[in-house]
PDB file of C-alpha atoms in Angstrom:
ATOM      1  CA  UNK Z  28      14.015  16.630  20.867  1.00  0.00           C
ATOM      2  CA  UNK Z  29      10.985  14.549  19.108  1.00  0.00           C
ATOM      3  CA  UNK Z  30      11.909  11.917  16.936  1.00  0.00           C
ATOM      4  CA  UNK Z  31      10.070  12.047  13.404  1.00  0.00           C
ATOM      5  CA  UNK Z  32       7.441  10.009  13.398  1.00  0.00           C
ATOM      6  CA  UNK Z  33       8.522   8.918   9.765  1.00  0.00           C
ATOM      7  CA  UNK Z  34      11.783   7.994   8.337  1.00  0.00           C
ATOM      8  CA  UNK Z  35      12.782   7.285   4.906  1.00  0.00           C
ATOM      9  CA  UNK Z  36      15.797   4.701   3.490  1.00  0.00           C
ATOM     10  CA  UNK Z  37      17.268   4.346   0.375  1.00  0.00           C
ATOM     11  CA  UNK Z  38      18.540   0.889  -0.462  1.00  0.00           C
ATOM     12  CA  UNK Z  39      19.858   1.159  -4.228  1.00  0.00           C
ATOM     13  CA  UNK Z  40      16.835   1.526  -6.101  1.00  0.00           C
ATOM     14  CA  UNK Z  41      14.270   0.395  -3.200  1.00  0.00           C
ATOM     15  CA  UNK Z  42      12.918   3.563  -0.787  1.00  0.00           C
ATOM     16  CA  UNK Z  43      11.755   1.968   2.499  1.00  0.00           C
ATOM     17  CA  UNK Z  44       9.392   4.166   4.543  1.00  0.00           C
ATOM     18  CA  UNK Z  45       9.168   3.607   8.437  1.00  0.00           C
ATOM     19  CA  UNK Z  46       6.783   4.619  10.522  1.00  0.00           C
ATOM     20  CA  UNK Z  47       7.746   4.616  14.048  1.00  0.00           C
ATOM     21  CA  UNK Z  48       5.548   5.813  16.840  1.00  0.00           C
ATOM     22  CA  UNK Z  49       6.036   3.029  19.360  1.00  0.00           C
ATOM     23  CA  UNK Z  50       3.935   4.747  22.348  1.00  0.00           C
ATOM     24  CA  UNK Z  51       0.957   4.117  20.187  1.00  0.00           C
ATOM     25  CA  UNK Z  52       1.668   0.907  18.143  1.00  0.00           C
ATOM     26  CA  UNK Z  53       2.442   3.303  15.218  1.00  0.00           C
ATOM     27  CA  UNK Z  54      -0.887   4.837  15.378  1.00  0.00           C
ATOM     28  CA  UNK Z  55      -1.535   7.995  12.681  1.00  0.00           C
ATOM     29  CA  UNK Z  56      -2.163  11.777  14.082  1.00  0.00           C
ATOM     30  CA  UNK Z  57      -2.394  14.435  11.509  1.00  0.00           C
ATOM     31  CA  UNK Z  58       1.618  15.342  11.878  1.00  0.00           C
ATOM     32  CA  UNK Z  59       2.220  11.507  10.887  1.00  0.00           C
ATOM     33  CA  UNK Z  60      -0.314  11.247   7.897  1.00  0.00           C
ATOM     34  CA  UNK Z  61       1.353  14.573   6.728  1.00  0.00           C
ATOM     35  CA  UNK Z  62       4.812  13.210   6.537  1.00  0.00           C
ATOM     36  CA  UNK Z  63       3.459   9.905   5.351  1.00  0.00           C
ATOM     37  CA  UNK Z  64       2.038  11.897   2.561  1.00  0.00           C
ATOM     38  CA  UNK Z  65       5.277  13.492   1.377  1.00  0.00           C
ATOM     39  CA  UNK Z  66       7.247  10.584   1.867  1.00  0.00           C
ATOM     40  CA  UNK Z  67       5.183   8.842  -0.805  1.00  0.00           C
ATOM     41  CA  UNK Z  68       4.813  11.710  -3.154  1.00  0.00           C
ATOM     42  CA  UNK Z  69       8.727  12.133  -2.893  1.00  0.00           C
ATOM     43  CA  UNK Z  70       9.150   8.459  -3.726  1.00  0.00           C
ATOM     44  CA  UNK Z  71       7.184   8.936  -6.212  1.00  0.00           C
ATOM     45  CA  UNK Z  72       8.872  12.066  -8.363  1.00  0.00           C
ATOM     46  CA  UNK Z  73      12.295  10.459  -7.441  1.00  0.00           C
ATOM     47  CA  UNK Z  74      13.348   8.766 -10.980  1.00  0.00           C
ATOM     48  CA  UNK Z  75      16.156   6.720  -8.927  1.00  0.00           C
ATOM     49  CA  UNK Z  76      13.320   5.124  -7.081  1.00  0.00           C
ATOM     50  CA  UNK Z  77      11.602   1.821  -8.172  1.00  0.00           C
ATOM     51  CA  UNK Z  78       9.846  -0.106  -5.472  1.00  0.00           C
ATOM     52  CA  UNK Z  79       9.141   1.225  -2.130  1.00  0.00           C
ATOM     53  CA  UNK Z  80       8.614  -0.947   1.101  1.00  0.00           C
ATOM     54  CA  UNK Z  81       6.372   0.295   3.530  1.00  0.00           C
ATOM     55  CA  UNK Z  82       7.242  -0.488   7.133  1.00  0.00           C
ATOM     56  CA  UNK Z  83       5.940  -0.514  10.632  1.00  0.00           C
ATOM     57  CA  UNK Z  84       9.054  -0.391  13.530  1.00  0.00           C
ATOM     58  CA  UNK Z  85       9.125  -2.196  16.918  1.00  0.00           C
ATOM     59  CA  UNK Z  86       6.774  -5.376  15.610  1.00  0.00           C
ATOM     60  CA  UNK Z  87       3.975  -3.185  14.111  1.00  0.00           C
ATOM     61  CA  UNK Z  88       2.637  -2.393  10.940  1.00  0.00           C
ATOM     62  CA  UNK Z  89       0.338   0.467  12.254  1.00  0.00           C
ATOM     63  CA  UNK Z  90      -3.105   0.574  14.771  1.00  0.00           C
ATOM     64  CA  UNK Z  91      -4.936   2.887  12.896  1.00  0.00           C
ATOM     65  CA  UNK Z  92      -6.005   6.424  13.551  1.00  0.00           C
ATOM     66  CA  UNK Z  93      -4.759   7.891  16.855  1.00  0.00           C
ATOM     67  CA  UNK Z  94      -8.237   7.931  18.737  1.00  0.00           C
ATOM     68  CA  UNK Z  95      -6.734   9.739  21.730  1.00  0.00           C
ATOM     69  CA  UNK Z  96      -5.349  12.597  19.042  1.00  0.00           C
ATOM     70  CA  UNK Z  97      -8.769  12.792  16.880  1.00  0.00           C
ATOM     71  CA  UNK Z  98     -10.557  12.967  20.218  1.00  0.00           C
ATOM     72  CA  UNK Z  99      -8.750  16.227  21.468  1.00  0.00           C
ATOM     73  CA  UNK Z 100      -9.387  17.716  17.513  1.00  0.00           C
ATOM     74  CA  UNK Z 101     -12.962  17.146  18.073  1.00  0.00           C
ATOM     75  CA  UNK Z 102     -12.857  18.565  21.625  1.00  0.00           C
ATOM     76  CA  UNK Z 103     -10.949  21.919  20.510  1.00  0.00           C
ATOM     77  CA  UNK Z 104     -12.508  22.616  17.170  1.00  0.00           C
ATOM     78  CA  UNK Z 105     -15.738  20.344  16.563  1.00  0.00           C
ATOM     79  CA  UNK Z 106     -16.696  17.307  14.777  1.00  0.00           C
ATOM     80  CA  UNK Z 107     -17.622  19.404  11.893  1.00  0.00           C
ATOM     81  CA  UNK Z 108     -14.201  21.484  11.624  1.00  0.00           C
ATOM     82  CA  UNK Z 109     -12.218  17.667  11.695  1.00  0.00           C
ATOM     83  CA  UNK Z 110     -15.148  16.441   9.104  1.00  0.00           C
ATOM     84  CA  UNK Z 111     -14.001  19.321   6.956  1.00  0.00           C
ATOM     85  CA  UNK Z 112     -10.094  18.922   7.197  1.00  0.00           C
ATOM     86  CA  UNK Z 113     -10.388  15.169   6.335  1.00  0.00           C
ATOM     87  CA  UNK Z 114     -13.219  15.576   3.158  1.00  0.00           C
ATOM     88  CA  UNK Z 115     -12.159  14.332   0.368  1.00  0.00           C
ATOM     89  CA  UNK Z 116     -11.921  16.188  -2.424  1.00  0.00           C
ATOM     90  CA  UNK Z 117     -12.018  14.599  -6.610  1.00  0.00           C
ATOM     91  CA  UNK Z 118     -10.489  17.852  -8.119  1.00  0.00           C
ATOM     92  CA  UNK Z 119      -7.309  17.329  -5.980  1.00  0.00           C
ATOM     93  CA  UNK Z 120      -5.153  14.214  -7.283  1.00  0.00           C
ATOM     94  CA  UNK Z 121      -2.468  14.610  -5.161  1.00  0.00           C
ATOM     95  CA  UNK Z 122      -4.545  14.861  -2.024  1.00  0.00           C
ATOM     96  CA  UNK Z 123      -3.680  13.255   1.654  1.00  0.00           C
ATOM     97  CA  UNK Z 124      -6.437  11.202   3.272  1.00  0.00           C
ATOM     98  CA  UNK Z 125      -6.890  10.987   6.527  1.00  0.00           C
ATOM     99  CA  UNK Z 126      -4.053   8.119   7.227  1.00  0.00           C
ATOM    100  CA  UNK Z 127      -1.380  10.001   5.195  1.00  0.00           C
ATOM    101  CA  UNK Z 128      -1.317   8.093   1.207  1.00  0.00           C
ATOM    102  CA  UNK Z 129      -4.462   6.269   0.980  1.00  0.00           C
ATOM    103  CA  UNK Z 130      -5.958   9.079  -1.475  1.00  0.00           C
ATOM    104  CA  UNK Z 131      -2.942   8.121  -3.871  1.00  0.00           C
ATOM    105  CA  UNK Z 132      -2.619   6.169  -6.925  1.00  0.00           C
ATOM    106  CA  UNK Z 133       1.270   5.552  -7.567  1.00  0.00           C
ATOM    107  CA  UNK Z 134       2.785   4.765 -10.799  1.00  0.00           C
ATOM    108  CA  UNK Z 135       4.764   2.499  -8.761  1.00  0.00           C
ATOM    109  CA  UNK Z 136       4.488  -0.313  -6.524  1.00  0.00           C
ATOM    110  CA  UNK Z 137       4.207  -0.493  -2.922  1.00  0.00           C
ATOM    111  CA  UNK Z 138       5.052  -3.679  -0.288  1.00  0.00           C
ATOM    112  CA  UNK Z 139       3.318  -3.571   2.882  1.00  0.00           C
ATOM    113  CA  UNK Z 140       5.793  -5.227   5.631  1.00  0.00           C
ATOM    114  CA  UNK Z 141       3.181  -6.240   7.800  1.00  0.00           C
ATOM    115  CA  UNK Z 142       4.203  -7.055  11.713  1.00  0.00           C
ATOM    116  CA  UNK Z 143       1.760  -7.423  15.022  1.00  0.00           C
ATOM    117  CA  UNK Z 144      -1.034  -5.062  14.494  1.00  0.00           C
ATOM    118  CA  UNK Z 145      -2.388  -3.871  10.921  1.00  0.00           C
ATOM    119  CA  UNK Z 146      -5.967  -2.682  11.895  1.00  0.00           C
ATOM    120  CA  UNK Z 147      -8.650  -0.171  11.109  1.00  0.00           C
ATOM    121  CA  UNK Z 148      -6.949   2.840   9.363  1.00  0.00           C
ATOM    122  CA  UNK Z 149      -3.795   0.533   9.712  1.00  0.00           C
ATOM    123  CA  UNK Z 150      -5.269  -2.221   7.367  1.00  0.00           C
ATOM    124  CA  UNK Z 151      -6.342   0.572   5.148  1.00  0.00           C
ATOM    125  CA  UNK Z 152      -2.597   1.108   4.654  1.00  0.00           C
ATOM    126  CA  UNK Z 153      -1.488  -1.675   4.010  1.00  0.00           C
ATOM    127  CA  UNK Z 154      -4.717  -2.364   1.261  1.00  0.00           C
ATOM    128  CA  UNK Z 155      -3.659   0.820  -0.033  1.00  0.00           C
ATOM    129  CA  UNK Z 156      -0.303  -1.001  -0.811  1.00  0.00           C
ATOM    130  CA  UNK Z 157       0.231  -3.091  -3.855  1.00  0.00           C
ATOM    131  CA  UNK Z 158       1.772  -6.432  -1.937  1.00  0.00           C
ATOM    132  CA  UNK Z 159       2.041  -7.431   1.620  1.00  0.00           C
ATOM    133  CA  UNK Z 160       3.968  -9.607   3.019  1.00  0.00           C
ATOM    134  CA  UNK Z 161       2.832 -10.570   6.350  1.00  0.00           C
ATOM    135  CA  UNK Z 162       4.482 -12.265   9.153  1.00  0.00           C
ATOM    136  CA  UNK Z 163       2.987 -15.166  10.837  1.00  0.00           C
ATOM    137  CA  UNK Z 164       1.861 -14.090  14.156  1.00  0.00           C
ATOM    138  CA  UNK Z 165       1.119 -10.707  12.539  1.00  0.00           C
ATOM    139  CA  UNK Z 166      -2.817  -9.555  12.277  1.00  0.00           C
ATOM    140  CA  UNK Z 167      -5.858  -7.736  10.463  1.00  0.00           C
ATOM    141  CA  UNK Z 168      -8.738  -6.398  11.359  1.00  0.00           C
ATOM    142  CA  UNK Z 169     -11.280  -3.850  11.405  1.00  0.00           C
ATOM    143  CA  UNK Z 170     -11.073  -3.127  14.713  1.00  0.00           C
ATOM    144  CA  UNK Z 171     -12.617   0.737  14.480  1.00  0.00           C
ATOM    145  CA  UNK Z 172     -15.756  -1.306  14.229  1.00  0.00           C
ATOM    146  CA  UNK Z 173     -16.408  -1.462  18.035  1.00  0.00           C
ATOM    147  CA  UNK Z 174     -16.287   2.332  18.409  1.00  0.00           C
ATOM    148  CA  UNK Z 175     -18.260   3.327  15.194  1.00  0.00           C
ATOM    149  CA  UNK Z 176     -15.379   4.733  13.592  1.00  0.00           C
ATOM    150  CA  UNK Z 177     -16.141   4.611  10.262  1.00  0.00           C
ATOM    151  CA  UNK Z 178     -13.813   3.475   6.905  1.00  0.00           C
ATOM    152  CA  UNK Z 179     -12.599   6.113   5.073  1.00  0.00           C
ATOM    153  CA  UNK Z 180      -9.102   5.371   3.950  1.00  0.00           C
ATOM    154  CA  UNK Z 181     -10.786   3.048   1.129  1.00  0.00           C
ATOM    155  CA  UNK Z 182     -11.076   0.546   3.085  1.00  0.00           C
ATOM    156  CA  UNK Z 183     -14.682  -0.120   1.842  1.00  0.00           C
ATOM    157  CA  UNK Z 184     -13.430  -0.171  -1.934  1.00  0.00           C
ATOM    158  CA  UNK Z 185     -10.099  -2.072  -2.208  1.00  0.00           C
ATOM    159  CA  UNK Z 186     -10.841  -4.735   0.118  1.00  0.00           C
ATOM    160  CA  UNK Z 187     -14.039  -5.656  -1.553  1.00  0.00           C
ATOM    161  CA  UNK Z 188     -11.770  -5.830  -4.714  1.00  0.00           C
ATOM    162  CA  UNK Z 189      -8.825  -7.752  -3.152  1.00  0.00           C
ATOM    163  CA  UNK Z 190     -11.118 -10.285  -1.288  1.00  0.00           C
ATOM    164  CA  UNK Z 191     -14.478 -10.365  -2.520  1.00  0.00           C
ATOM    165  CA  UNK Z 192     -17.754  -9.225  -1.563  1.00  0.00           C
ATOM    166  CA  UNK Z 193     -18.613 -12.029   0.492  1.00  0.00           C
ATOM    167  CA  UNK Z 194     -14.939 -12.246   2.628  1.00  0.00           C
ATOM    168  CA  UNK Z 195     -15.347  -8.578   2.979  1.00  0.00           C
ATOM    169  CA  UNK Z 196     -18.444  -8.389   4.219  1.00  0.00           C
ATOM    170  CA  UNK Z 197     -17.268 -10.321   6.714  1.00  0.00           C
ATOM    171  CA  UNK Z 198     -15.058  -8.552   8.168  1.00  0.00           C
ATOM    172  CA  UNK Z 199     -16.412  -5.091   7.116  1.00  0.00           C
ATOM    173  CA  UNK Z 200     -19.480  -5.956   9.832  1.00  0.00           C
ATOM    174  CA  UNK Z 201     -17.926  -8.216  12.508  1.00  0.00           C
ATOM    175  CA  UNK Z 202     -14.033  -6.028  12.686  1.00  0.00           C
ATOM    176  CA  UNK Z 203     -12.883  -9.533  13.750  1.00  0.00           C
ATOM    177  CA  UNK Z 204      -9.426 -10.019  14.157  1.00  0.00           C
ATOM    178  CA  UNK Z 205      -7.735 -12.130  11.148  1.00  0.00           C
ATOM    179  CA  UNK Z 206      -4.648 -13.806  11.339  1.00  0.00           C
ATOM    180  CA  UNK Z 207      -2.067 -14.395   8.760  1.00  0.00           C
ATOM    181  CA  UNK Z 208      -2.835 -17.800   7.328  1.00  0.00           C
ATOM    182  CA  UNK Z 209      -6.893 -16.628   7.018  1.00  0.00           C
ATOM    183  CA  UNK Z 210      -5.003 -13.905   5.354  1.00  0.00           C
ATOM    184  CA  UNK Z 211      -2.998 -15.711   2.594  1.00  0.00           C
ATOM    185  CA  UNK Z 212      -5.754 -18.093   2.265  1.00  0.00           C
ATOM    186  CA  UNK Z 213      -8.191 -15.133   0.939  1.00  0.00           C
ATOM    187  CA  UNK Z 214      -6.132 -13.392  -0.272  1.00  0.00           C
ATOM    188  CA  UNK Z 215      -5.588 -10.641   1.897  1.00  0.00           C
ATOM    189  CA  UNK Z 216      -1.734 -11.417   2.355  1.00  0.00           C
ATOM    190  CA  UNK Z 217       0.362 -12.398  -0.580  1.00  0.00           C
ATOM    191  CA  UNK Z 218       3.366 -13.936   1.316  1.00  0.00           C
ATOM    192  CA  UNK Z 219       3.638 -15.160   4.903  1.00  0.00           C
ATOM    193  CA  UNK Z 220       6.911 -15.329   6.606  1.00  0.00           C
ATOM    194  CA  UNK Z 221       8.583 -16.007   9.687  1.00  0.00           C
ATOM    195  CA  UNK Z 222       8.348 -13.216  12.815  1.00  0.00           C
ATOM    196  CA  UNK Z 223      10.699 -10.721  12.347  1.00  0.00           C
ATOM    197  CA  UNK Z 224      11.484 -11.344   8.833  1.00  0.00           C
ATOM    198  CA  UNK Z 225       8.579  -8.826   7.019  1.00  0.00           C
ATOM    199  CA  UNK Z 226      11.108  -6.365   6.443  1.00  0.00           C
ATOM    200  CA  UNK Z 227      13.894  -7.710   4.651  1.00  0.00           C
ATOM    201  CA  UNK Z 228      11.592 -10.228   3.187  1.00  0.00           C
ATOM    202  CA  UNK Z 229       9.771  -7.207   1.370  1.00  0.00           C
ATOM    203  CA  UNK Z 230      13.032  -4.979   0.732  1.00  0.00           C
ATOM    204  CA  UNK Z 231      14.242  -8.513  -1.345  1.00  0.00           C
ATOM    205  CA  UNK Z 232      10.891  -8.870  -3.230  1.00  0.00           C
ATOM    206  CA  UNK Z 233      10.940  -5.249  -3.573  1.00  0.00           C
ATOM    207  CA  UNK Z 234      14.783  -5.616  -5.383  1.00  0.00           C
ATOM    208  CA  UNK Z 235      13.072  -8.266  -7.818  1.00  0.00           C
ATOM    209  CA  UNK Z 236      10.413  -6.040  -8.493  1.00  0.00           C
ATOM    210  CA  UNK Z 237      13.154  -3.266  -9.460  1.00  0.00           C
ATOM    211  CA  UNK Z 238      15.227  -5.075 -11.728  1.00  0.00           C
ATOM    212  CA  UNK Z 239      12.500  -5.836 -13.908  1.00  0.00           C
ATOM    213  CA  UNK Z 240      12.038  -3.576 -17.014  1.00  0.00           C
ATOM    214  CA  UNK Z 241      10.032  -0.926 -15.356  1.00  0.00           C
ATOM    215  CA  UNK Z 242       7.921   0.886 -18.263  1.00  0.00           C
ATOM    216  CA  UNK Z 243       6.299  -2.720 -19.229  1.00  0.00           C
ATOM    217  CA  UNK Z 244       5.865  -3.380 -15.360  1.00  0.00           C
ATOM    218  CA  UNK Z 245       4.267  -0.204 -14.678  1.00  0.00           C
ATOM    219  CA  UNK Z 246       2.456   0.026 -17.858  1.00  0.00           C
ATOM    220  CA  UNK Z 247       0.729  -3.583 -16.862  1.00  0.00           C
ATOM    221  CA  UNK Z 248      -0.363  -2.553 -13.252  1.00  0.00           C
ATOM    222  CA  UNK Z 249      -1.946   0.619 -14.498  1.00  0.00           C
ATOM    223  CA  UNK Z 250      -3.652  -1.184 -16.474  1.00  0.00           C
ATOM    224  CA  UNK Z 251      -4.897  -3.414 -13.800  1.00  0.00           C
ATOM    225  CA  UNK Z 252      -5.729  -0.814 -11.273  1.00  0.00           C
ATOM    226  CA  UNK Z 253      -8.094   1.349 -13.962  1.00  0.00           C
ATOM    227  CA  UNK Z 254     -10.179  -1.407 -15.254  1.00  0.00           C
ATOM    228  CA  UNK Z 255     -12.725  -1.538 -12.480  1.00  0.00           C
ATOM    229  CA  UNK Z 256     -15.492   0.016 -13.861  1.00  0.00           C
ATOM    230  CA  UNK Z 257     -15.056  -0.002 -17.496  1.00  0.00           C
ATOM    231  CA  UNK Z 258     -16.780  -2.316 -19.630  1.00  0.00           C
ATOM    232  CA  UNK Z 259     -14.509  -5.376 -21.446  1.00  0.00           C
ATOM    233  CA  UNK Z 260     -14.339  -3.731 -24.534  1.00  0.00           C
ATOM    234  CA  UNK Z 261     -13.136  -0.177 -23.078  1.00  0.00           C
ATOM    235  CA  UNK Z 262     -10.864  -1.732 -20.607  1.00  0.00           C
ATOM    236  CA  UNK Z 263      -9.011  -4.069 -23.481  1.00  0.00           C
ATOM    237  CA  UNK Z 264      -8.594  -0.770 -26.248  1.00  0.00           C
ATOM    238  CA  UNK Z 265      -6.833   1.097 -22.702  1.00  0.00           C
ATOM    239  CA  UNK Z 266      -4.748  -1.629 -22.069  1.00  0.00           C
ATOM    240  CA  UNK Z 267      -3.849  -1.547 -25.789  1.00  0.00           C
ATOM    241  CA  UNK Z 268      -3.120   2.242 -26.037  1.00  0.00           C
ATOM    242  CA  UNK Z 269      -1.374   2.424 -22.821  1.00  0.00           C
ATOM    243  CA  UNK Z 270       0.730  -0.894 -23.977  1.00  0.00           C
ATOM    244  CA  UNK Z 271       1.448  -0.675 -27.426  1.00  0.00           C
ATOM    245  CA  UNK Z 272       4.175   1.781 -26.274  1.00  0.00           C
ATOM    246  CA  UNK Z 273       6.216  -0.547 -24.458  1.00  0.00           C
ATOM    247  CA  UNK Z 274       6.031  -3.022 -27.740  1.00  0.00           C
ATOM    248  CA  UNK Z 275       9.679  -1.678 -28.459  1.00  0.00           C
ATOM    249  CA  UNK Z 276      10.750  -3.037 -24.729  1.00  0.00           C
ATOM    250  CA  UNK Z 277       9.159  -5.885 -25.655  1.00  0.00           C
ATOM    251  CA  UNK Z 278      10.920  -6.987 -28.568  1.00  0.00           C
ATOM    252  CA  UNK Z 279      14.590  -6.301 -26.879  1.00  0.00           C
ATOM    253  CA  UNK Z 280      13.121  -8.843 -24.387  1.00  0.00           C
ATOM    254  CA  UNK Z 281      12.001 -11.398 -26.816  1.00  0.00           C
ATOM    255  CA  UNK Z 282      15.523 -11.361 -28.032  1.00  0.00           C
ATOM    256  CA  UNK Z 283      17.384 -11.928 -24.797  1.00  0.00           C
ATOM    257  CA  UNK Z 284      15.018 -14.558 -24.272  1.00  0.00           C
ATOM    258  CA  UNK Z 285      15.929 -16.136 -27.536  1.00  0.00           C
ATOM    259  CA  UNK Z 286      19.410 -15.649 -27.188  1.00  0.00           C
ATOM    260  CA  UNK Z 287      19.716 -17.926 -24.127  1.00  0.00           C
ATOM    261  CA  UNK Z 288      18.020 -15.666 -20.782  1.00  0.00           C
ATOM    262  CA  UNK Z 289      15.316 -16.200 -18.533  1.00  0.00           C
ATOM    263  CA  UNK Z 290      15.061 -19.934 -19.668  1.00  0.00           C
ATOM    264  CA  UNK Z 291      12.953 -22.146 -18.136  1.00  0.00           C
ATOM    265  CA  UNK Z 292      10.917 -19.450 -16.031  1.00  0.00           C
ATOM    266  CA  UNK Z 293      14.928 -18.285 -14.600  1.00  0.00           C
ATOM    267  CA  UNK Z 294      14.246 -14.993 -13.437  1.00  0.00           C
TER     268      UNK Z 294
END
């Protein structure tokens, strides 16, 4: 019997995903970006659920597109037929990309675990996430550069964003490897930890993440995410309409604070 490719945990109010196809570093085929896809969407409508950690088993994250699977989908059916399945389409929201998520905007947050390999469509992934955490002998890179498989996960939009044009550039052309401490020192990884230790390192910054007041949490990274593009004064009256809601939240947090909690940056 084959094992899914995909397997979802519930820890309390953190939903760790898993994707486990060991024969192929955790490499994506359609089957896998499918249940990728609905693992994320059920996250997602589940109101128990607060943080999700994404995870790759047996030491890594994920190598990117199956090559050996799109191959045989170009053999049987044409480069134009596989072109077709994996277009992407604005009037569908809710829409899979090619590795599984990446044509998904949550409204809420995502931790990469990031182990061994997190390359081409796999470092799309894991920019796709909100945080990673990234062990130390763990890796990036856009390593579908030395077959001319093109980005198209958004890997050409949110690194630029989360690095910089110049930082992305580099890598964008050369799909040289980077390791983790290049990584934290861009910006590309936002903790570094031990090997071995991605996992529960995430699920625990995922469980501080949770017991925060979520509306006010999830208000402020919307926020964040839809700014690109607007112009100052448009992006501060949307932060204001989306925020003013939360006010009420606020204010019962001003007054814990005053009454004694969270002193001294106590969390």
């Amino acid at each position: 019997m084959d094992v899914p490719a995909v397997h979802v945990e519930t820890l309390d109010r953190v939903t760790v995903v898993t994707l486990e196809r060991p024969q192929v570093r955790n490499a994506v085929d359609a089957d896998t970006a499918r249940r990728l896809h609905e693992a994320f969407l059920a996250f997602e409508e589940d109101p128990a659920a607060r943080v999700a950690v994404f995870h790759g088993a047996h030491g890594h994250f994920c190598a990117g597109w199956d090559l050996q699977h799109g191959a045989r989908a170009a053999q049987q059916g044409g480069a134009g037929e596989l072109v077709a399945q994996l277009a992407f389409d604005p009037a569908a929201p809710r829409q899979a990309g090619p590795m599984g998520p990446t044509r998904l905007l949550l409204s809420k947050p995502v931790i990469a675990a990031v182990a061994g390999a997190a390359v081409a469509g796999g470092m799309e992934l894991a920019l796709w996430c909100d945080l990673r955490v990234m062990e130390e002998d763990a890796y990036f890179g856009v390593y579908c550069r030395r077959f001319g498989v093109p980005l198209i996960d958004g890997g050409t939009v949110r690194l630029p964003r989360l690095v910089g044009m110049g930082h992305a550039m580099d890598l964008i052309l050369t799909g040289r490897k980077v390791d983790a401490a290049e990584a934290l020192r861009i910006g590309l990884a936002n903790r570094v930890v031990p090997r071995g230790a991605a996992r529960e390192e995430a699920i625990a910054l995922a469980r501080q993440l949770a017991a925060f007041p979520q509306e006010t949490m999830r208000a402020d990274r919307m926020n964040a995410y839809e700014q690109w593009g607007k112009t100052l004064p448009e992006a501060l009256r949307c932060e204001w309409e989306r925020s003013r809601e939360r006010m009420a939240e606020g204010l019962e947090g001003a007054a814990r604070f005053a009454a004694g909690e969270g002193r001294h940056g106590k969390f």
